[in-house]
Short mmCIF file of C-alpha atoms in Angstrom, two decimals:
data_model
loop_
_atom_site.label_atom_id
_atom_site.label_comp_id
_atom_site.label_asym_id
_atom_site.label_seq_id
_atom_site.Cartn_x
_atom_site.Cartn_y
_atom_site.Cartn_z
CA MET A 1 71.75 66.00 210.92
CA ALA A 2 72.76 69.61 211.61
CA SER A 3 71.37 73.11 211.19
CA ILE A 4 73.58 75.20 208.91
CA LEU A 5 73.50 78.92 208.14
CA VAL A 6 74.72 80.00 204.66
CA VAL A 7 75.64 83.69 204.43
CA ASP A 8 76.35 85.05 200.94
CA ASP A 9 75.11 88.08 199.00
CA GLU A 10 74.95 86.10 195.72
CA ILE A 11 71.60 84.33 195.38
CA GLY A 12 72.99 81.68 193.03
CA ILE A 13 75.59 80.58 195.57
CA ARG A 14 73.07 80.66 198.44
CA ASP A 15 70.64 78.49 196.48
CA LEU A 16 73.30 76.03 195.32
CA LEU A 17 74.88 75.54 198.74
CA SER A 18 71.45 75.26 200.36
CA GLU A 19 70.38 72.60 197.84
CA ILE A 20 73.56 70.56 198.26
CA LEU A 21 73.49 70.66 202.07
CA SER A 22 69.73 69.97 202.21
CA ASP A 23 70.32 66.96 199.98
CA GLU A 24 72.79 65.72 202.60
CA GLY A 25 69.99 65.86 205.17
CA HIS A 26 70.87 69.14 206.91
CA THR A 27 68.48 71.94 207.82
CA VAL A 28 69.67 75.06 206.00
CA GLU A 29 68.89 78.76 206.45
CA ALA A 30 70.25 81.35 204.02
CA ALA A 31 71.12 84.99 204.71
CA GLU A 32 72.02 87.55 202.04
CA ASN A 33 73.84 89.98 204.33
CA ALA A 34 75.34 90.40 207.79
CA GLN A 35 72.14 91.80 209.34
CA GLN A 36 70.13 88.74 208.32
CA ALA A 37 72.97 86.53 209.56
CA ARG A 38 72.80 88.22 212.97
CA GLU A 39 69.05 87.63 213.15
CA PHE A 40 69.32 83.96 212.13
CA ARG A 41 72.20 83.48 214.59
CA GLN A 42 69.94 84.70 217.39
CA GLN A 43 66.85 82.77 216.29
CA PHE A 44 67.98 79.22 215.70
CA GLN A 45 71.58 78.87 216.95
CA PRO A 46 73.13 77.09 213.93
CA ASP A 47 75.51 74.16 214.35
CA LEU A 48 77.75 75.57 211.60
CA VAL A 49 78.02 78.75 209.50
CA LEU A 50 79.30 79.17 205.93
CA LEU A 51 80.25 82.85 205.79
CA ASP A 52 81.22 84.86 202.70
CA ILE A 53 83.94 87.48 203.21
CA TRP A 54 82.87 90.14 200.68
CA MET A 55 79.35 91.42 201.38
CA PRO A 56 77.88 94.89 200.75
CA ASP A 57 76.84 95.91 204.27
CA THR A 58 79.36 94.29 206.62
CA ASP A 59 82.13 91.99 205.43
CA GLY A 60 82.41 88.46 206.80
CA VAL A 61 85.64 89.04 208.74
CA THR A 62 84.07 91.99 210.57
CA LEU A 63 80.99 89.91 211.40
CA LEU A 64 83.25 87.11 212.62
CA LYS A 65 85.06 89.58 214.91
CA GLU A 66 81.71 90.83 216.17
CA TRP A 67 80.55 87.34 217.11
CA ALA A 68 83.89 86.52 218.73
CA SER A 69 83.96 89.71 220.85
CA ALA A 70 80.35 89.17 221.97
CA GLY A 71 80.98 85.57 222.98
CA GLN A 72 78.67 84.35 220.19
CA LEU A 73 81.26 82.36 218.27
CA THR A 74 79.97 79.10 219.73
CA MET A 75 79.68 77.29 216.39
CA PRO A 76 82.29 76.41 213.73
CA VAL A 77 82.53 79.02 210.95
CA ILE A 78 83.84 78.28 207.45
CA MET A 79 84.84 81.39 205.51
CA MET A 80 84.27 81.62 201.73
CA SER A 81 85.62 84.03 199.14
CA GLY A 82 86.18 84.29 195.41
CA HIS A 83 88.69 87.09 195.83
CA GLY A 84 90.31 86.23 199.13
CA THR A 85 93.95 86.55 200.00
CA ILE A 86 96.27 84.69 202.32
CA ASP A 87 95.99 87.63 204.72
CA ASN A 88 92.19 87.21 204.78
CA ALA A 89 92.51 83.51 205.53
CA VAL A 90 95.11 84.06 208.26
CA GLU A 91 93.08 86.82 209.92
CA ALA A 92 89.84 84.80 209.82
CA THR A 93 91.60 81.77 211.29
CA ARG A 94 93.16 83.89 214.02
CA ILE A 95 89.74 85.24 214.98
CA GLY A 96 88.24 81.77 215.19
CA ALA A 97 87.22 80.50 211.74
CA MET A 98 87.93 76.80 211.33
CA ALA A 99 88.46 76.75 207.55
CA PHE A 100 88.70 78.93 204.45
CA LEU A 101 87.18 77.82 201.12
CA GLU A 102 88.07 79.59 197.88
CA LYS A 103 85.35 80.01 195.25
CA PRO A 104 84.45 78.29 193.05
CA ILE A 105 84.10 75.69 195.79
CA ALA A 106 84.63 72.08 194.73
CA LEU A 107 81.85 69.80 195.96
CA GLN A 108 84.10 67.35 197.77
CA LYS A 109 86.00 70.17 199.53
CA LEU A 110 82.71 71.67 200.69
CA LEU A 111 81.34 68.40 202.05
CA ARG A 112 84.66 67.51 203.68
CA ALA A 113 84.93 70.90 205.41
CA VAL A 114 81.33 70.71 206.64
CA GLN A 115 81.82 67.17 207.92
CA GLN A 116 85.02 68.15 209.74
CA GLY A 117 83.35 71.18 211.27
CA LEU A 118 80.35 69.22 212.52
CA SER A 119 82.42 66.32 213.84
CA LYS A 120 85.01 68.43 215.64
CA PRO A 121 84.94 67.12 219.22
CA ALA A 122 84.72 69.37 222.24
CA PRO A 123 87.94 69.63 224.29
CA ALA A 124 88.25 66.86 226.84
CA SER A 125 90.77 66.03 229.51
CA PRO A 126 92.89 62.85 229.16
CA ALA A 127 91.13 61.33 232.16
CA ALA A 128 87.73 61.87 230.59
CA VAL A 129 88.89 60.32 227.33
CA GLN A 130 89.87 57.09 229.10
CA HIS A 131 86.29 56.56 230.34
CA ILE A 132 84.51 57.09 227.03
CA ALA A 133 82.50 53.96 226.25
CA PRO A 134 82.80 52.55 222.74
CA ALA A 135 79.90 53.26 220.45
CA PRO A 136 77.50 50.34 220.00
CA ALA A 137 77.86 48.44 216.75
CA LEU A 138 75.30 49.36 214.12
CA PRO A 139 73.18 46.55 212.68
CA GLU A 140 74.23 45.32 209.27
CA PRO A 141 71.98 46.74 206.53
CA GLU A 142 69.97 44.35 204.44
CA PRO A 143 71.77 43.57 201.17
CA LEU A 144 70.49 45.25 198.03
CA ILE A 145 69.57 43.16 195.03
CA ALA A 146 72.00 44.18 192.31
CA GLU A 147 70.78 41.76 189.64
CA GLN A 148 67.54 41.87 187.67
CA SER A 149 66.26 40.15 184.57
CA PHE A 150 65.05 42.01 181.49
CA THR A 151 62.93 40.93 178.55
CA LEU A 152 64.93 41.52 175.41
CA ASP A 153 62.25 40.70 172.82
CA ARG A 154 61.03 44.31 172.47
CA PRO A 155 62.19 47.67 171.06
CA LEU A 156 65.65 48.81 172.15
CA ARG A 157 64.36 52.06 173.65
CA GLU A 158 61.97 50.24 176.01
CA ALA A 159 64.64 47.76 177.14
CA ARG A 160 67.18 50.53 177.67
CA ASP A 161 64.75 52.62 179.72
CA ASP A 162 63.93 49.66 181.97
CA PHE A 163 67.61 48.97 182.54
CA GLU A 164 68.40 52.62 183.32
CA ARG A 165 65.41 52.84 185.65
CA ALA A 166 66.56 49.78 187.60
CA TYR A 167 70.15 51.07 187.61
CA PHE A 168 69.26 54.43 189.17
CA GLU A 169 66.76 52.92 191.63
CA PHE A 170 69.51 50.58 192.84
CA HIS A 171 71.99 53.43 193.41
CA LEU A 172 69.36 55.64 195.07
CA ALA A 173 68.51 52.83 197.49
CA ARG A 174 72.17 52.09 198.21
CA GLU A 175 73.01 55.77 198.85
CA GLY A 176 69.95 56.40 201.01
CA GLY A 177 68.42 58.82 198.50
CA SER A 178 71.39 61.23 198.51
CA MET A 179 71.51 62.83 195.08
CA THR A 180 75.02 64.12 195.77
CA ARG A 181 76.40 60.63 196.34
CA VAL A 182 74.39 59.10 193.47
CA ALA A 183 75.76 61.73 191.09
CA ASP A 184 79.26 60.94 192.30
CA LYS A 185 78.78 57.16 191.98
CA THR A 186 77.19 57.26 188.53
CA GLY A 187 79.56 59.91 187.13
CA LEU A 188 76.75 62.25 186.10
CA GLU A 189 76.41 65.95 186.71
CA ARG A 190 73.59 66.73 189.13
CA THR A 191 71.55 68.62 186.51
CA HIS A 192 71.77 65.69 184.08
CA LEU A 193 70.91 63.24 186.85
CA TYR A 194 67.76 65.12 187.90
CA ARG A 195 66.55 65.32 184.31
CA LYS A 196 67.30 61.66 183.68
CA LEU A 197 65.35 60.52 186.75
CA LYS A 198 62.42 62.72 185.81
CA GLN A 199 62.46 61.36 182.26
CA LEU A 200 62.49 57.76 183.51
CA GLY A 201 59.82 58.39 186.12
CA VAL A 202 62.10 57.32 188.97
CA ASP A 203 60.85 58.16 192.47
CA TRP A 204 63.96 59.95 193.75
CA GLY A 205 62.64 62.15 196.59
CA ARG A 206 63.57 61.38 200.18
CA PRO A 207 60.62 60.94 202.58
CA GLY A 208 59.16 64.32 203.48
CA ARG A 209 61.16 66.18 200.84
CA LYS A 210 59.27 65.41 197.62
CA ALA A 211 57.01 68.44 197.94
CA GLN A 212 59.98 70.69 198.67
CA LEU A 213 61.95 69.46 195.65
CA ALA A 214 59.09 68.70 193.28
CA SER A 215 60.40 70.84 190.44
CA PRO A 216 64.20 70.74 190.66
CA ALA A 217 66.29 72.77 188.29
CA PRO A 218 69.65 72.88 190.10
CA PRO A 219 72.94 73.95 188.54
CA ASP A 220 75.99 71.74 188.22
CA ASP A 221 77.41 71.15 191.70
CA ASP A 222 80.92 70.10 190.75
CA ALA A 223 81.85 73.66 191.71
CA ALA A 224 79.87 76.21 193.70
CA GLY A 225 80.72 79.74 192.76
#
């Protein structure tokens, strides 16, 4: 997974984007202004930056120009704005930004832009491309058991809870513990999904992340803004 820097002066957006990207397995740092972004850029060299345009100290386009002129624009940068214009998007792209996301940011657009930014290949000559060896085939995952039996001779509430518990455990296992993908598969908002799992006592934390996310209270992630 990748290291991602989120730069936005609104704490709600920083927290939401950080939670979504962390849930996808990425390491996320958050900066509330351009000065913090400069410091993080120097400290841990992010693989990708999500950069808000309108910030109180230095706007995102100016910071982007600064990085480009100093030879520090070595990572893909995705610009974000709730009040952006076509001129902003064109200027940011001309400087070196790879994408422009308008707030509120739809979840799928965010994940798609991040995936494209992280998977963008380095330039290669035609000769070099011809000698690239094919990637080895990945082993087939073990099939998940999608059928279970339930005892029906008991109160409806108990039977329903057991079914829902098995249902969510199945989807969590199939999606590798990604709450974003489970929410998408089950058709539930993330907030509702977290509460439901907690109510059912489902062990939903990924290894090493349970302590970090022990008391989740995230907002709806269908749109970040």
